[in-house]
mmCIF file of C-alpha atoms in Angstrom:
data_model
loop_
_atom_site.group_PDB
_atom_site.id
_atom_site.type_symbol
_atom_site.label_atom_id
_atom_site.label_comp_id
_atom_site.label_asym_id
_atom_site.label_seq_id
_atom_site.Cartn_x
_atom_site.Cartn_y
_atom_site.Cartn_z
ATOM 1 C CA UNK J 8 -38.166 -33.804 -46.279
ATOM 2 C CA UNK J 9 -40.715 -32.677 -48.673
ATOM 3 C CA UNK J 10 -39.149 -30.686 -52.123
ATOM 4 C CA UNK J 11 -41.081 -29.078 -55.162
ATOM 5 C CA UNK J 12 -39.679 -28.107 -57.818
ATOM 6 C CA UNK J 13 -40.302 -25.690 -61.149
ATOM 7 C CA UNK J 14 -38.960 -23.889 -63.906
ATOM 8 C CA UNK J 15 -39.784 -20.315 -65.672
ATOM 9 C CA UNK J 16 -39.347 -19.045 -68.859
ATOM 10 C CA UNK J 17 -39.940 -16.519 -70.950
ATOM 11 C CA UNK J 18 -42.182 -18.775 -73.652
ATOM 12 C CA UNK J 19 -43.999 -20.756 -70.733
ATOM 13 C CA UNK J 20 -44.083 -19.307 -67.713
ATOM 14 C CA UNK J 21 -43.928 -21.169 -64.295
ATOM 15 C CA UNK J 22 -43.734 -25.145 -65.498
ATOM 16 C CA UNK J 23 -43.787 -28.008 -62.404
ATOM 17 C CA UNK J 24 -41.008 -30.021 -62.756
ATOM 18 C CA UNK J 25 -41.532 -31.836 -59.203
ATOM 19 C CA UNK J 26 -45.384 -32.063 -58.775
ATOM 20 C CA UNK J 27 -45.166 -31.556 -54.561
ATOM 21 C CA UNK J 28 -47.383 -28.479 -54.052
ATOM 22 C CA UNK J 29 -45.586 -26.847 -50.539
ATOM 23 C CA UNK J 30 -46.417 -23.650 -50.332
ATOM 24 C CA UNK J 31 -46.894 -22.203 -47.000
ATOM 25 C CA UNK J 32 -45.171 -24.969 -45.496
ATOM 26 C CA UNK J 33 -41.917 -24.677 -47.410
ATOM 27 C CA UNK J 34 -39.184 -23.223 -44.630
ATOM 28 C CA UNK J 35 -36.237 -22.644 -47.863
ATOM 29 C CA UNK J 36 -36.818 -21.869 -51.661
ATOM 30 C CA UNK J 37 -33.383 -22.028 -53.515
ATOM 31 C CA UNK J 38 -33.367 -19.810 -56.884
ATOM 32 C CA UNK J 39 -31.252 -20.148 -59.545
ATOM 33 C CA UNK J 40 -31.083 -18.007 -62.919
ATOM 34 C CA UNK J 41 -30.077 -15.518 -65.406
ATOM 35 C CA UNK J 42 -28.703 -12.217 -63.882
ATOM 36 C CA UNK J 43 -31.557 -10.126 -66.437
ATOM 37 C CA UNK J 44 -34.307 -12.771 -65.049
ATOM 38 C CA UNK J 45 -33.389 -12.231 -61.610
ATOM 39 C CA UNK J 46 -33.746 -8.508 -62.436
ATOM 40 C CA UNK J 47 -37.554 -8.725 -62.997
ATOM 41 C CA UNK J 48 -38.746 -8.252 -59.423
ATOM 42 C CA UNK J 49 -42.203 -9.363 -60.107
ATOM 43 C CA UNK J 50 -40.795 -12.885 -60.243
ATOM 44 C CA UNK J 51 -39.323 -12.407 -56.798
ATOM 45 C CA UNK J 52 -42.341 -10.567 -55.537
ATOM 46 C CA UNK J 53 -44.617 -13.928 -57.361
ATOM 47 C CA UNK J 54 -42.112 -16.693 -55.299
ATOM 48 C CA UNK J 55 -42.269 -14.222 -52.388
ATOM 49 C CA UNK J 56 -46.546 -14.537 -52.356
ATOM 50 C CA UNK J 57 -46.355 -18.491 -53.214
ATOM 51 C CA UNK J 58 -43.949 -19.633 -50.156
ATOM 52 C CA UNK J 59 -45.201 -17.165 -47.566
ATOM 53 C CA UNK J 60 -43.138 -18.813 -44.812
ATOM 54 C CA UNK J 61 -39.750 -19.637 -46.520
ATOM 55 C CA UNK J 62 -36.578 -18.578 -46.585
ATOM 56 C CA UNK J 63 -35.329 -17.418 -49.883
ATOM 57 C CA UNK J 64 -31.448 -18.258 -51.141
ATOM 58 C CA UNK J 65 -30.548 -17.878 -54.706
ATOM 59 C CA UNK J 66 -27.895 -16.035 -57.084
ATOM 60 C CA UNK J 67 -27.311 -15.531 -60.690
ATOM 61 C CA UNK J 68 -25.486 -17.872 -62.742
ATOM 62 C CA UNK J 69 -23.865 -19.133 -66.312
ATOM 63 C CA UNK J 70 -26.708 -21.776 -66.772
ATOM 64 C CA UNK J 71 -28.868 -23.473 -64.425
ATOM 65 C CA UNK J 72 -29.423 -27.006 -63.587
ATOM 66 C CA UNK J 73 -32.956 -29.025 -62.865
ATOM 67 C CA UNK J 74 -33.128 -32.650 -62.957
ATOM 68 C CA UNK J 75 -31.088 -33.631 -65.512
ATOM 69 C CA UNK J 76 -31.442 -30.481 -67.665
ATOM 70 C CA UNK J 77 -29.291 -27.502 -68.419
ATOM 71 C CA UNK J 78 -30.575 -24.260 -69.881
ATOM 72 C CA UNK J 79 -29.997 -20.534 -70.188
ATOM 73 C CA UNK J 80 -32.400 -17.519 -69.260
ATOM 74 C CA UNK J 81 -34.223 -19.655 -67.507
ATOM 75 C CA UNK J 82 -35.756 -19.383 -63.426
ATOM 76 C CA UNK J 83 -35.261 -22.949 -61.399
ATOM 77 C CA UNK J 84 -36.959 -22.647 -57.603
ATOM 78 C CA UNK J 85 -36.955 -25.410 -55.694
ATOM 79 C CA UNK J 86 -39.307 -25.388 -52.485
ATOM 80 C CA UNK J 87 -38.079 -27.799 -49.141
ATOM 81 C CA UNK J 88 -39.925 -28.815 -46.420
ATOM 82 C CA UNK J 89 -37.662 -29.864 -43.838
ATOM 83 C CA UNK J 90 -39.397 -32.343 -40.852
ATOM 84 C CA UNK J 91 -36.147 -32.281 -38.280
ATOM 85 C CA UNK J 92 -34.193 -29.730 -39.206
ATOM 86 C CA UNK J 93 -33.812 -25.906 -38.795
ATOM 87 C CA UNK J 94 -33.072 -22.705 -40.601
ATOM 88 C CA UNK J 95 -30.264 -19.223 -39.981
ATOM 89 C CA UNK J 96 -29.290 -17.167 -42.971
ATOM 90 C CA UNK J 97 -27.331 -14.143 -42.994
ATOM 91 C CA UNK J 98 -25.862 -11.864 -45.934
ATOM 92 C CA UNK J 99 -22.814 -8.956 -45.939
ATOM 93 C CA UNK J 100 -22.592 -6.808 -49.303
ATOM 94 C CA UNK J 101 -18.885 -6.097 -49.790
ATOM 95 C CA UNK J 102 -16.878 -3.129 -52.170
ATOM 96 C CA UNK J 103 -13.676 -4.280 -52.044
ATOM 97 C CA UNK J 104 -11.935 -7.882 -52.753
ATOM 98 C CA UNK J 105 -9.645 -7.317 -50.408
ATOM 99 C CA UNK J 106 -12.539 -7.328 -47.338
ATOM 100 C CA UNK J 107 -13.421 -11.401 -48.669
ATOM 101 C CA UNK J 108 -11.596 -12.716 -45.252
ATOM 102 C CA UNK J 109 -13.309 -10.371 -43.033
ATOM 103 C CA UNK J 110 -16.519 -10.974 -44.950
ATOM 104 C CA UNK J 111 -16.609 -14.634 -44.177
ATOM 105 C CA UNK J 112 -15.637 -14.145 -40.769
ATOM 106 C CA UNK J 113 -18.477 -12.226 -40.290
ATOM 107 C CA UNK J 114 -20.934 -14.626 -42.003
ATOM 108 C CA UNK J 115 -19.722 -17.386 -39.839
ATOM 109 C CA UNK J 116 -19.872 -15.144 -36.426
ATOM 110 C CA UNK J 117 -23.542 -14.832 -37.087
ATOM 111 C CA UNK J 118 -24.353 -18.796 -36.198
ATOM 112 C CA UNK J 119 -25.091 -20.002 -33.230
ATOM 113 C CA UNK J 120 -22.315 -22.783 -33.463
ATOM 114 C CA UNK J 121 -24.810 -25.138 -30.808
ATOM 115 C CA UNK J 122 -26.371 -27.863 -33.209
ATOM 116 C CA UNK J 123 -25.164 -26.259 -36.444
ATOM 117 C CA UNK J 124 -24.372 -28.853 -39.134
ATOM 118 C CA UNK J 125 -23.673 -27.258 -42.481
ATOM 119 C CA UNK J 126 -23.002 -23.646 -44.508
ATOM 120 C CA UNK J 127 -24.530 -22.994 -47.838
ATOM 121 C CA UNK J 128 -22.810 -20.199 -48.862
ATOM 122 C CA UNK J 129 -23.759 -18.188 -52.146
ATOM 123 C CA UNK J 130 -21.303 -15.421 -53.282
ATOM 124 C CA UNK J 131 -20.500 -12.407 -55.694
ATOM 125 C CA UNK J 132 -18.307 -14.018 -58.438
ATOM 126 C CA UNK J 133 -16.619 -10.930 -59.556
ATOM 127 C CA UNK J 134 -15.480 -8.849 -56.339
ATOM 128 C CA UNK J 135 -14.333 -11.991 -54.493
ATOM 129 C CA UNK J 136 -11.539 -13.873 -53.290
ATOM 130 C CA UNK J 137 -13.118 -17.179 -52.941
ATOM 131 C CA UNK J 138 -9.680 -18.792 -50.871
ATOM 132 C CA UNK J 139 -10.083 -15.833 -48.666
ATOM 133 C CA UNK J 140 -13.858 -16.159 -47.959
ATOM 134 C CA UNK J 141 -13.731 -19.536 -47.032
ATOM 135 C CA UNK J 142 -10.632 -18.619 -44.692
ATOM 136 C CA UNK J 143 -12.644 -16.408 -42.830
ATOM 137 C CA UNK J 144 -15.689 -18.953 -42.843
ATOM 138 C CA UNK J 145 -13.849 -21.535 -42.081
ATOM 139 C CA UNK J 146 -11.936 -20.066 -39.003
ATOM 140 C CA UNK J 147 -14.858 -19.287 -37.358
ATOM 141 C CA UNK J 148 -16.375 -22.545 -37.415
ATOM 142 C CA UNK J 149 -16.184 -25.394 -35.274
ATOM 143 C CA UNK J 150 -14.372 -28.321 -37.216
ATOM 144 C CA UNK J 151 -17.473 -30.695 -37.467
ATOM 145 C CA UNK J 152 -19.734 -27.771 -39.669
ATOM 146 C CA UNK J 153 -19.142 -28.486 -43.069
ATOM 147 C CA UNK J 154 -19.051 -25.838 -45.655
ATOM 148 C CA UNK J 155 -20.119 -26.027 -49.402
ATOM 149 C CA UNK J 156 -21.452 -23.324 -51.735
ATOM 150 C CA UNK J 157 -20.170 -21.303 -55.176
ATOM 151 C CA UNK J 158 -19.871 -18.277 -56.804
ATOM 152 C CA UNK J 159 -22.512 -16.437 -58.804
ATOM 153 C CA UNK J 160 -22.265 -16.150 -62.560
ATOM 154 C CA UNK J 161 -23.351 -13.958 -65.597
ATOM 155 C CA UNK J 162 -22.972 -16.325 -68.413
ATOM 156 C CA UNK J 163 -20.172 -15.322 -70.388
ATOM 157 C CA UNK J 164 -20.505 -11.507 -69.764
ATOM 158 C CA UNK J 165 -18.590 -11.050 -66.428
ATOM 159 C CA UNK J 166 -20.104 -7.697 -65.677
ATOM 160 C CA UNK J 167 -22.437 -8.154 -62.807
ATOM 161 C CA UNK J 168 -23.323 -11.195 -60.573
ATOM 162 C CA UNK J 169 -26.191 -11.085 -57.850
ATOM 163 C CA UNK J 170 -26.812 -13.174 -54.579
ATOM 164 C CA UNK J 171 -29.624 -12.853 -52.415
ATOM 165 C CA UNK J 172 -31.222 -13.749 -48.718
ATOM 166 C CA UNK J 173 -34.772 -13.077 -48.506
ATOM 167 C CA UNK J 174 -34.773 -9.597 -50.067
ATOM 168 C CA UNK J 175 -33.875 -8.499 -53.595
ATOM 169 C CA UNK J 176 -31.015 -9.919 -55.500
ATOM 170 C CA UNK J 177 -27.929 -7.847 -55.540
ATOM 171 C CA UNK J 178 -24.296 -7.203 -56.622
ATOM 172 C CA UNK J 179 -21.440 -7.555 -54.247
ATOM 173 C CA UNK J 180 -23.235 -9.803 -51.635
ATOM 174 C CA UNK J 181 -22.211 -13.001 -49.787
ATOM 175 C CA UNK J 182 -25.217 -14.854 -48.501
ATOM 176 C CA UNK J 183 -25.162 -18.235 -46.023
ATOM 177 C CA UNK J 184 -27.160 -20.586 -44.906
ATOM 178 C CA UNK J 185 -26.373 -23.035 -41.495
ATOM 179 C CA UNK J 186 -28.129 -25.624 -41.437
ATOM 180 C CA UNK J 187 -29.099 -27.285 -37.897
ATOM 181 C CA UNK J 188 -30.136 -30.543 -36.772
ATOM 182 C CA UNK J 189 -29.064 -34.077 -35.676
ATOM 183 C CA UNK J 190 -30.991 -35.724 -37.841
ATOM 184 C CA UNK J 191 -29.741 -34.125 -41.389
ATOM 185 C CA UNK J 192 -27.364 -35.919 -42.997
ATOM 186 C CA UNK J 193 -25.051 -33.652 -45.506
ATOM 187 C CA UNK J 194 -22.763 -35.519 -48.423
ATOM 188 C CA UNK J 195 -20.576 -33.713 -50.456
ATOM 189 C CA UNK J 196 -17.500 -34.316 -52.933
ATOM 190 C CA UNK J 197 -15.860 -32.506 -55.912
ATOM 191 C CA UNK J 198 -13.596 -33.354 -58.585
ATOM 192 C CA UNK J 199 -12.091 -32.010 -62.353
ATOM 193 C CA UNK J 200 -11.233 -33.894 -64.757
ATOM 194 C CA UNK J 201 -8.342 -31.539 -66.786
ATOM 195 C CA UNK J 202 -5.520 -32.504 -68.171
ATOM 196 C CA UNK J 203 -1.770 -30.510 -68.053
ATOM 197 C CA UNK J 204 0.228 -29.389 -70.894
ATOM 198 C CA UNK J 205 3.389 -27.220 -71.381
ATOM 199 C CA UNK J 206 6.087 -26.368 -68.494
ATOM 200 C CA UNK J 207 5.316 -26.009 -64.801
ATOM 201 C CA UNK J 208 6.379 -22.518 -64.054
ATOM 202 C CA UNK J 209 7.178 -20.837 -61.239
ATOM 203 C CA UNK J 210 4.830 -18.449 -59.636
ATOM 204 C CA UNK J 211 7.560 -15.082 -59.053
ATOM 205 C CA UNK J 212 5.292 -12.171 -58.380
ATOM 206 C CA UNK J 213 1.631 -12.372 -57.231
ATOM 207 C CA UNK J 214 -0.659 -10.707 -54.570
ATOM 208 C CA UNK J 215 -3.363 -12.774 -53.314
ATOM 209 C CA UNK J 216 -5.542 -13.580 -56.299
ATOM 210 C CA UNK J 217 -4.149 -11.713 -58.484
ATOM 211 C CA UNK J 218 -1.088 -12.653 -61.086
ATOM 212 C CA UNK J 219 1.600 -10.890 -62.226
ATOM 213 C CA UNK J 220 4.747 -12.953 -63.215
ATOM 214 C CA UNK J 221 5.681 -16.294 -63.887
ATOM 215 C CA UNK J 222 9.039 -17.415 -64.416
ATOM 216 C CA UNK J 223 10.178 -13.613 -63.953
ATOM 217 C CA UNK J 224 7.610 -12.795 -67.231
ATOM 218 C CA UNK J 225 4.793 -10.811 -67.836
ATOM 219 C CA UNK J 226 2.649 -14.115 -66.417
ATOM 220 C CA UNK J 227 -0.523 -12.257 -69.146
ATOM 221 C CA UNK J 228 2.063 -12.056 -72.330
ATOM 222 C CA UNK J 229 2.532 -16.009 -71.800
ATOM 223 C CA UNK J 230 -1.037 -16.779 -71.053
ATOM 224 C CA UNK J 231 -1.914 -15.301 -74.095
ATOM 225 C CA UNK J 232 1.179 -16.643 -76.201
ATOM 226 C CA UNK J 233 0.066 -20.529 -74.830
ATOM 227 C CA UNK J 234 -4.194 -19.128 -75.803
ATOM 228 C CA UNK J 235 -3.166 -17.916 -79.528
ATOM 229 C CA UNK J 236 -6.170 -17.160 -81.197
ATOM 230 C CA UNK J 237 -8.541 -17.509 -78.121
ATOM 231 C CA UNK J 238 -6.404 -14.534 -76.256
ATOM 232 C CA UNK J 239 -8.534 -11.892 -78.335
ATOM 233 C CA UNK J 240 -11.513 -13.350 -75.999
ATOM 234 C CA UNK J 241 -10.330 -13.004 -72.432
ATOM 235 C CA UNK J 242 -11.093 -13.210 -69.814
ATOM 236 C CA UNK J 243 -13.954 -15.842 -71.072
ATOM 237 C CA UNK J 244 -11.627 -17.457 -73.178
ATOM 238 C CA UNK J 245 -9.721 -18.490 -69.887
ATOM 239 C CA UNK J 246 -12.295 -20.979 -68.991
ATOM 240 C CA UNK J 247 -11.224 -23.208 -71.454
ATOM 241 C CA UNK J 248 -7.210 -23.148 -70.344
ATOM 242 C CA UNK J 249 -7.246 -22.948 -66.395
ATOM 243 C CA UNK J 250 -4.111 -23.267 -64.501
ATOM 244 C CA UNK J 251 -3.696 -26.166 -62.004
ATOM 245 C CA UNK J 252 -1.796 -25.207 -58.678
ATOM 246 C CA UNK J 253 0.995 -27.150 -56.974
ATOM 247 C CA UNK J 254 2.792 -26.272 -53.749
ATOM 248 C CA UNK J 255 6.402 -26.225 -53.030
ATOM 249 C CA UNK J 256 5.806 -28.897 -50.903
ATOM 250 C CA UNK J 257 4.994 -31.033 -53.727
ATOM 251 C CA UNK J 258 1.608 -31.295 -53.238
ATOM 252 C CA UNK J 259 -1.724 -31.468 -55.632
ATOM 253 C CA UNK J 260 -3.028 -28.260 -55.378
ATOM 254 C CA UNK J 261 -6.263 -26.508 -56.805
ATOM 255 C CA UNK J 262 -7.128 -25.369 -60.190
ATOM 256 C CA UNK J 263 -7.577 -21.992 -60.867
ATOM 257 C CA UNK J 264 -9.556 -19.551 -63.529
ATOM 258 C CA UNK J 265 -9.744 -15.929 -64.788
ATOM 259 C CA UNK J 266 -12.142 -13.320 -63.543
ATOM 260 C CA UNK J 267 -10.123 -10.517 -65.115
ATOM 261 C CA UNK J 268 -7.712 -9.324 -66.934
ATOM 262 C CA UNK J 269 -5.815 -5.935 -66.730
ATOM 263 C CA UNK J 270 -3.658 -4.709 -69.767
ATOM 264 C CA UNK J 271 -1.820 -1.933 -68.152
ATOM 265 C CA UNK J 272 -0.352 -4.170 -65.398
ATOM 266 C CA UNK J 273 -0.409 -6.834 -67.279
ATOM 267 C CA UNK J 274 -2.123 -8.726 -64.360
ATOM 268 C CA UNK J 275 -4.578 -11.286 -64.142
ATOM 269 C CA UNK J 276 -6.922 -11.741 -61.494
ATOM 270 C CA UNK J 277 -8.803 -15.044 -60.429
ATOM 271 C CA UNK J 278 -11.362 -16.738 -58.781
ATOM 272 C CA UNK J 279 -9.386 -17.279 -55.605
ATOM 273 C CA UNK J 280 -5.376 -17.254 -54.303
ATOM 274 C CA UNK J 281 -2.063 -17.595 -56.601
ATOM 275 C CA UNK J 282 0.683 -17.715 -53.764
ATOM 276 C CA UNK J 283 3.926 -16.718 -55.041
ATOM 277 C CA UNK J 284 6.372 -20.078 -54.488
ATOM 278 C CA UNK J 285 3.756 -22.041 -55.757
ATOM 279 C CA UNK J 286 3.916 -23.914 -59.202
ATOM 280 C CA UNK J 287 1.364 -23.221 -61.912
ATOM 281 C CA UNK J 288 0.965 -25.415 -65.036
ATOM 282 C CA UNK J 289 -1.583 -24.662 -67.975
ATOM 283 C CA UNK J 290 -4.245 -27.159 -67.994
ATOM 284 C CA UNK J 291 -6.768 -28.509 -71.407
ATOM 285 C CA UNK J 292 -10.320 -29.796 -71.385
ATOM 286 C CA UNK J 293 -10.457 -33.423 -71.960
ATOM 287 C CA UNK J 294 -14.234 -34.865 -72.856
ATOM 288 C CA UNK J 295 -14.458 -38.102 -70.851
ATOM 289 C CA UNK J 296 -12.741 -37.047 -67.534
ATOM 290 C CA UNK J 297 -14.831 -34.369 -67.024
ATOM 291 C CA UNK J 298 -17.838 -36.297 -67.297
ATOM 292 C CA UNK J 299 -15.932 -38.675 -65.477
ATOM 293 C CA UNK J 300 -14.866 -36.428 -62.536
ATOM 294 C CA UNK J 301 -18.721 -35.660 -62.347
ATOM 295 C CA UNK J 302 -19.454 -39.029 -62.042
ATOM 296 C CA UNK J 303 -16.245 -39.440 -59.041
ATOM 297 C CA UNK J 304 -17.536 -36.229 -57.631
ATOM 298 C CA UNK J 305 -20.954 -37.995 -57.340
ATOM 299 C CA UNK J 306 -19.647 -41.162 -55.791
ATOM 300 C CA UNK J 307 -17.341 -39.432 -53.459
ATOM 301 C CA UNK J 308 -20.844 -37.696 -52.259
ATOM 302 C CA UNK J 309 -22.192 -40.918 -51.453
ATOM 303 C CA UNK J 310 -19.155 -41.941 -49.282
ATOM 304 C CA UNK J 311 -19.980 -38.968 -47.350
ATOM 305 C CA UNK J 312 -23.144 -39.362 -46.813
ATOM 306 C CA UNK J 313 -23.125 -42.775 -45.441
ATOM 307 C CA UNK J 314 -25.987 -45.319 -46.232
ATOM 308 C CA UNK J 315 -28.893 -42.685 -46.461
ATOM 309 C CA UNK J 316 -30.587 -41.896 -49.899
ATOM 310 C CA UNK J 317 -30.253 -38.291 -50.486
ATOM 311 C CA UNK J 318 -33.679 -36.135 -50.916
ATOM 312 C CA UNK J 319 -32.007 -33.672 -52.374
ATOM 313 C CA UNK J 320 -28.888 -32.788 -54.056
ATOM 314 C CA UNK J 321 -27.264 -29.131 -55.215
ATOM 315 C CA UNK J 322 -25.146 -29.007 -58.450
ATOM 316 C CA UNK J 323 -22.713 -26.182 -58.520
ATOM 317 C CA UNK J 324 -20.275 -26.604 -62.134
ATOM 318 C CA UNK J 325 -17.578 -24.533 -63.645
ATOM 319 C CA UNK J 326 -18.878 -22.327 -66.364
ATOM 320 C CA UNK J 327 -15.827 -23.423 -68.496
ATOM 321 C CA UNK J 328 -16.588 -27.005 -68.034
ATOM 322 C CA UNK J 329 -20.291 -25.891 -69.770
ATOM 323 C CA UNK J 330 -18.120 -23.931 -72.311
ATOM 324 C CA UNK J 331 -16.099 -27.078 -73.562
ATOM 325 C CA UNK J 332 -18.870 -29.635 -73.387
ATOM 326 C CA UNK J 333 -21.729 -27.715 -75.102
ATOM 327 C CA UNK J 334 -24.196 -30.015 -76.528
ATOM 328 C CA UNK J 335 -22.833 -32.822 -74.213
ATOM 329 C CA UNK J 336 -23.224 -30.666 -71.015
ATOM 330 C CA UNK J 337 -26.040 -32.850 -70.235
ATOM 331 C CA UNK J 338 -24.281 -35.644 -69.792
ATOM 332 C CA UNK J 339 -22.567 -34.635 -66.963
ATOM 333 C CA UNK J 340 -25.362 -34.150 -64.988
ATOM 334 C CA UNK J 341 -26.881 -37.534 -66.432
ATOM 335 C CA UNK J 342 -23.708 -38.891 -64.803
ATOM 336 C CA UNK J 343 -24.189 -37.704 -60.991
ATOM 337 C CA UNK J 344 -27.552 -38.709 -61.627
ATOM 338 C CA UNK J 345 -26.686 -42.431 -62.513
ATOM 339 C CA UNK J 346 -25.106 -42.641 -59.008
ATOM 340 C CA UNK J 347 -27.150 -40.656 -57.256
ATOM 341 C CA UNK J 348 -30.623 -42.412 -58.266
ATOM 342 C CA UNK J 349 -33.409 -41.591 -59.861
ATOM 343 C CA UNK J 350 -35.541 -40.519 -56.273
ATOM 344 C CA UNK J 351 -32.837 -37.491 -55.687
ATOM 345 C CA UNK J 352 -34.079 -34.233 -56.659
ATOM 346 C CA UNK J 353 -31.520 -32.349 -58.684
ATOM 347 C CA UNK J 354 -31.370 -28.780 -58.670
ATOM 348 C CA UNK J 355 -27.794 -26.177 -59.175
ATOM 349 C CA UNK J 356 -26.134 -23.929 -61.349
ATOM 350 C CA UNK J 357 -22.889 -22.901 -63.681
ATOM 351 C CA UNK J 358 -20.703 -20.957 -60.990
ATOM 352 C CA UNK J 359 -17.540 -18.981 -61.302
ATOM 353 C CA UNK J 360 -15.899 -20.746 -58.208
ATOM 354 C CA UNK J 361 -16.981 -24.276 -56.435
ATOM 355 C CA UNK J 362 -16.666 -24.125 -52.837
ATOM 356 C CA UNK J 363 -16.252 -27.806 -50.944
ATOM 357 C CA UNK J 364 -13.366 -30.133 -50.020
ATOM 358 C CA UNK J 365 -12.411 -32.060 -52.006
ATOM 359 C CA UNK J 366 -13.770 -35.197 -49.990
ATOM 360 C CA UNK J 367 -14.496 -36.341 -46.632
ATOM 361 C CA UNK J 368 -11.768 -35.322 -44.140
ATOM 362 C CA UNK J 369 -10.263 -32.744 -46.799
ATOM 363 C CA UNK J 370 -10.401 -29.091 -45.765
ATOM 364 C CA UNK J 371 -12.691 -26.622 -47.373
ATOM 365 C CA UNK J 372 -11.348 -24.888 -50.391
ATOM 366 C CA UNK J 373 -12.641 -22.847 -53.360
ATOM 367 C CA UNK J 374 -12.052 -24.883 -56.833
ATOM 368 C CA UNK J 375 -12.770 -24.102 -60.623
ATOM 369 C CA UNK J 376 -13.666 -26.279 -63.145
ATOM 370 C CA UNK J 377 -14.976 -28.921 -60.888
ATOM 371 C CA UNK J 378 -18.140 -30.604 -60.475
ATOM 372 C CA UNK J 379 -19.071 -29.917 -56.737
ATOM 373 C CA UNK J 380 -22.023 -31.747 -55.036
ATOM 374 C CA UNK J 381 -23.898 -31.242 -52.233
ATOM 375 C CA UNK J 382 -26.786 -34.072 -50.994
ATOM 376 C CA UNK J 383 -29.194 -33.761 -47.789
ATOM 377 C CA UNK J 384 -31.321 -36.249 -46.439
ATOM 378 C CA UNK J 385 -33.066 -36.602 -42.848
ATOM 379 C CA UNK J 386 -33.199 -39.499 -40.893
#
């Protein structure tokens, strides 16, 4: 496997981050960056001319990762030249959140399932539900194929997000890529690093991903009572007090963030589902477990992955774990490399949802406010 990597922006142009000089022999360029970047079709048109022969996968996000940087308005490509391995992709453009199940049945019905080995999948953030895409995915899938991925991201703005599969990048598309050989070896983990506060309260009214009561209350009057001052910023604002999901089974369930927020049903709508009968329970940022559930998520990677040094690994954060960290966002990324090694090409973005399991043997589920890692290698 043979990977170049750059970055663009706006006071330097095109800079080589990863000297390897692929061009027509790259077979997949992943592209991360700012939704008004991504905009500029001359870019597109410019990676388009340089990798003649390559797939293109990419999306908008809330901050993009290369190496062990993190910036904003910013362009990361990253070029792969794969020596054993082969390449589908497939998009759907969707209008309605309710159509996410159908939409990832579709994606998946597109593979061949002979030889497949993993799913890349790149969604919409906004007109989503993330547990419902990976539903359909999954269901369509045979049990071996792996699926990892995220949700696009407009910084802080939540007005538009775009995904794309060799064309233009648009709104309301779901892209995926399988990935096919027996020689690619695919690692993957994910992990928080949150901690609870205040009551656990019972989930009373809901309809898929979207919120309405909790306890019997307005479940939008108590998120805002618990965000005080930070409730005049929603739904951004949200980032920085997820809830964290249990079952009635008793179970640890998944952590869950705002997309929206409407005033006149005093609903709330997230990332993926809020079953009614399910417990919810604010949750607060602590500094040194989210670096350290960067660092697990890393480590849980290289379970999965066996013995084999990854070429390549794909980054996909929470924007509200880049929202609480700030300056120290870096370090974060400075942790997955630690584990990872310095001959691992790092590449990602700041998502609105993290799709993975959690670990090896866990089912595929969409997460926020994890760190969610993806490696390859070829043997």
């Amino acid at each position: 496997m043979k990977i170049e990597q750059k970055k663009w922006t706006e006071a330097k142009g095109w800079v080589v981050e990863y000297p390897e000089a692929l061009g027509a022999s790259a077979q997949l360029v992943l592209v991360f960056g700012a939704r008004a970047i991504l905009g500029e079709q001359n870019l597109v048109a410019q990676i388009k001319t340089t990798y003649p022969n390559a797939h293109i996968l990419g999306c908008s996000t809330a901050g993009e990762i290369c190496g062990t940087q993190v910036s904003d308005h910013t362009l990361v490509l990253t070029a792969v030249s794969f020596e054993h391995t082969w390449l589908k992709g497939t998009q759907v453009e969707m209008q309605r959140m309710e159509d996410s199940f159908q939409a990832g049945k579709c994606l998946a019905q597109s593979f061949d399932p002979e030889g497949l080995v993993h799913v890349l999948v790149l969604s919409d953030g906004l007109v989503v539900n993330g547990s419902d895409l990976v539903r359909g995915l999954t269901s369509q899938l045979p049990d071996r194929v792996t699926v990892t991925g995220g949700l696009a991201g407009d910084g802080t703005q939540f007005q538009e997000t775009l995904v794309f599969w060799d064309g233009v990048p648009k709104k309301n598309t779901i892209a995926a890529l399988g990935l096919y050989g027996s020689r690619l070896r695919i690692g993957y983990g994910s992990l928080g690093g949150w901690d609870p506060f205040g009551p656990e309260r019972l989930i009373t009214r809901s309809r898929g991903n979207i919120l309405y009561e909790l306890d019997g209350r307005s479940a939008l009057e108590l998120y805002k009572k618990y965000l005080g001052e930070h409730a005049s910023g929603l739904p951004a604002t949200g980032l920085l007090f997820p809830l964290s999901l249990r079952g009635e089974a008793g179970e640890t369930g998944v952590v869950r963030t705002i997309l929206s927020v409407n005033e006149q049903e005093q609903s709330m709508t997230f990332a993926g589902d809020v079953p009614e009968g399910a417990y919810a329970r604010m949750m607060k940022a602590n500094f040194g477990r989210l670096i350290d559930g960067a660092v697990g998520a890393a480590q849980t990677t290289c379970e999965a992955s066996g013995s084999h040094s990854p070429a390549l690994a794909i980054l996909i954060s929470c924007v509200g774990r880049k929202l609480v960290l700030k300056q120290r966002i870096e370090e974060e990324v400075e942790g997955v490399r630690d584990v990872l090694g310095e001959h691992t090409i790092l590449s990602g973005f700041y998502s609105y949802g993290e799709i993975s399991p959690f670990m090896p043997g866990a089912k595929c589920e969409l997460h926020n406010q994890t760190m969610t890692i993806t490696t390859f290698a070829e043997v």
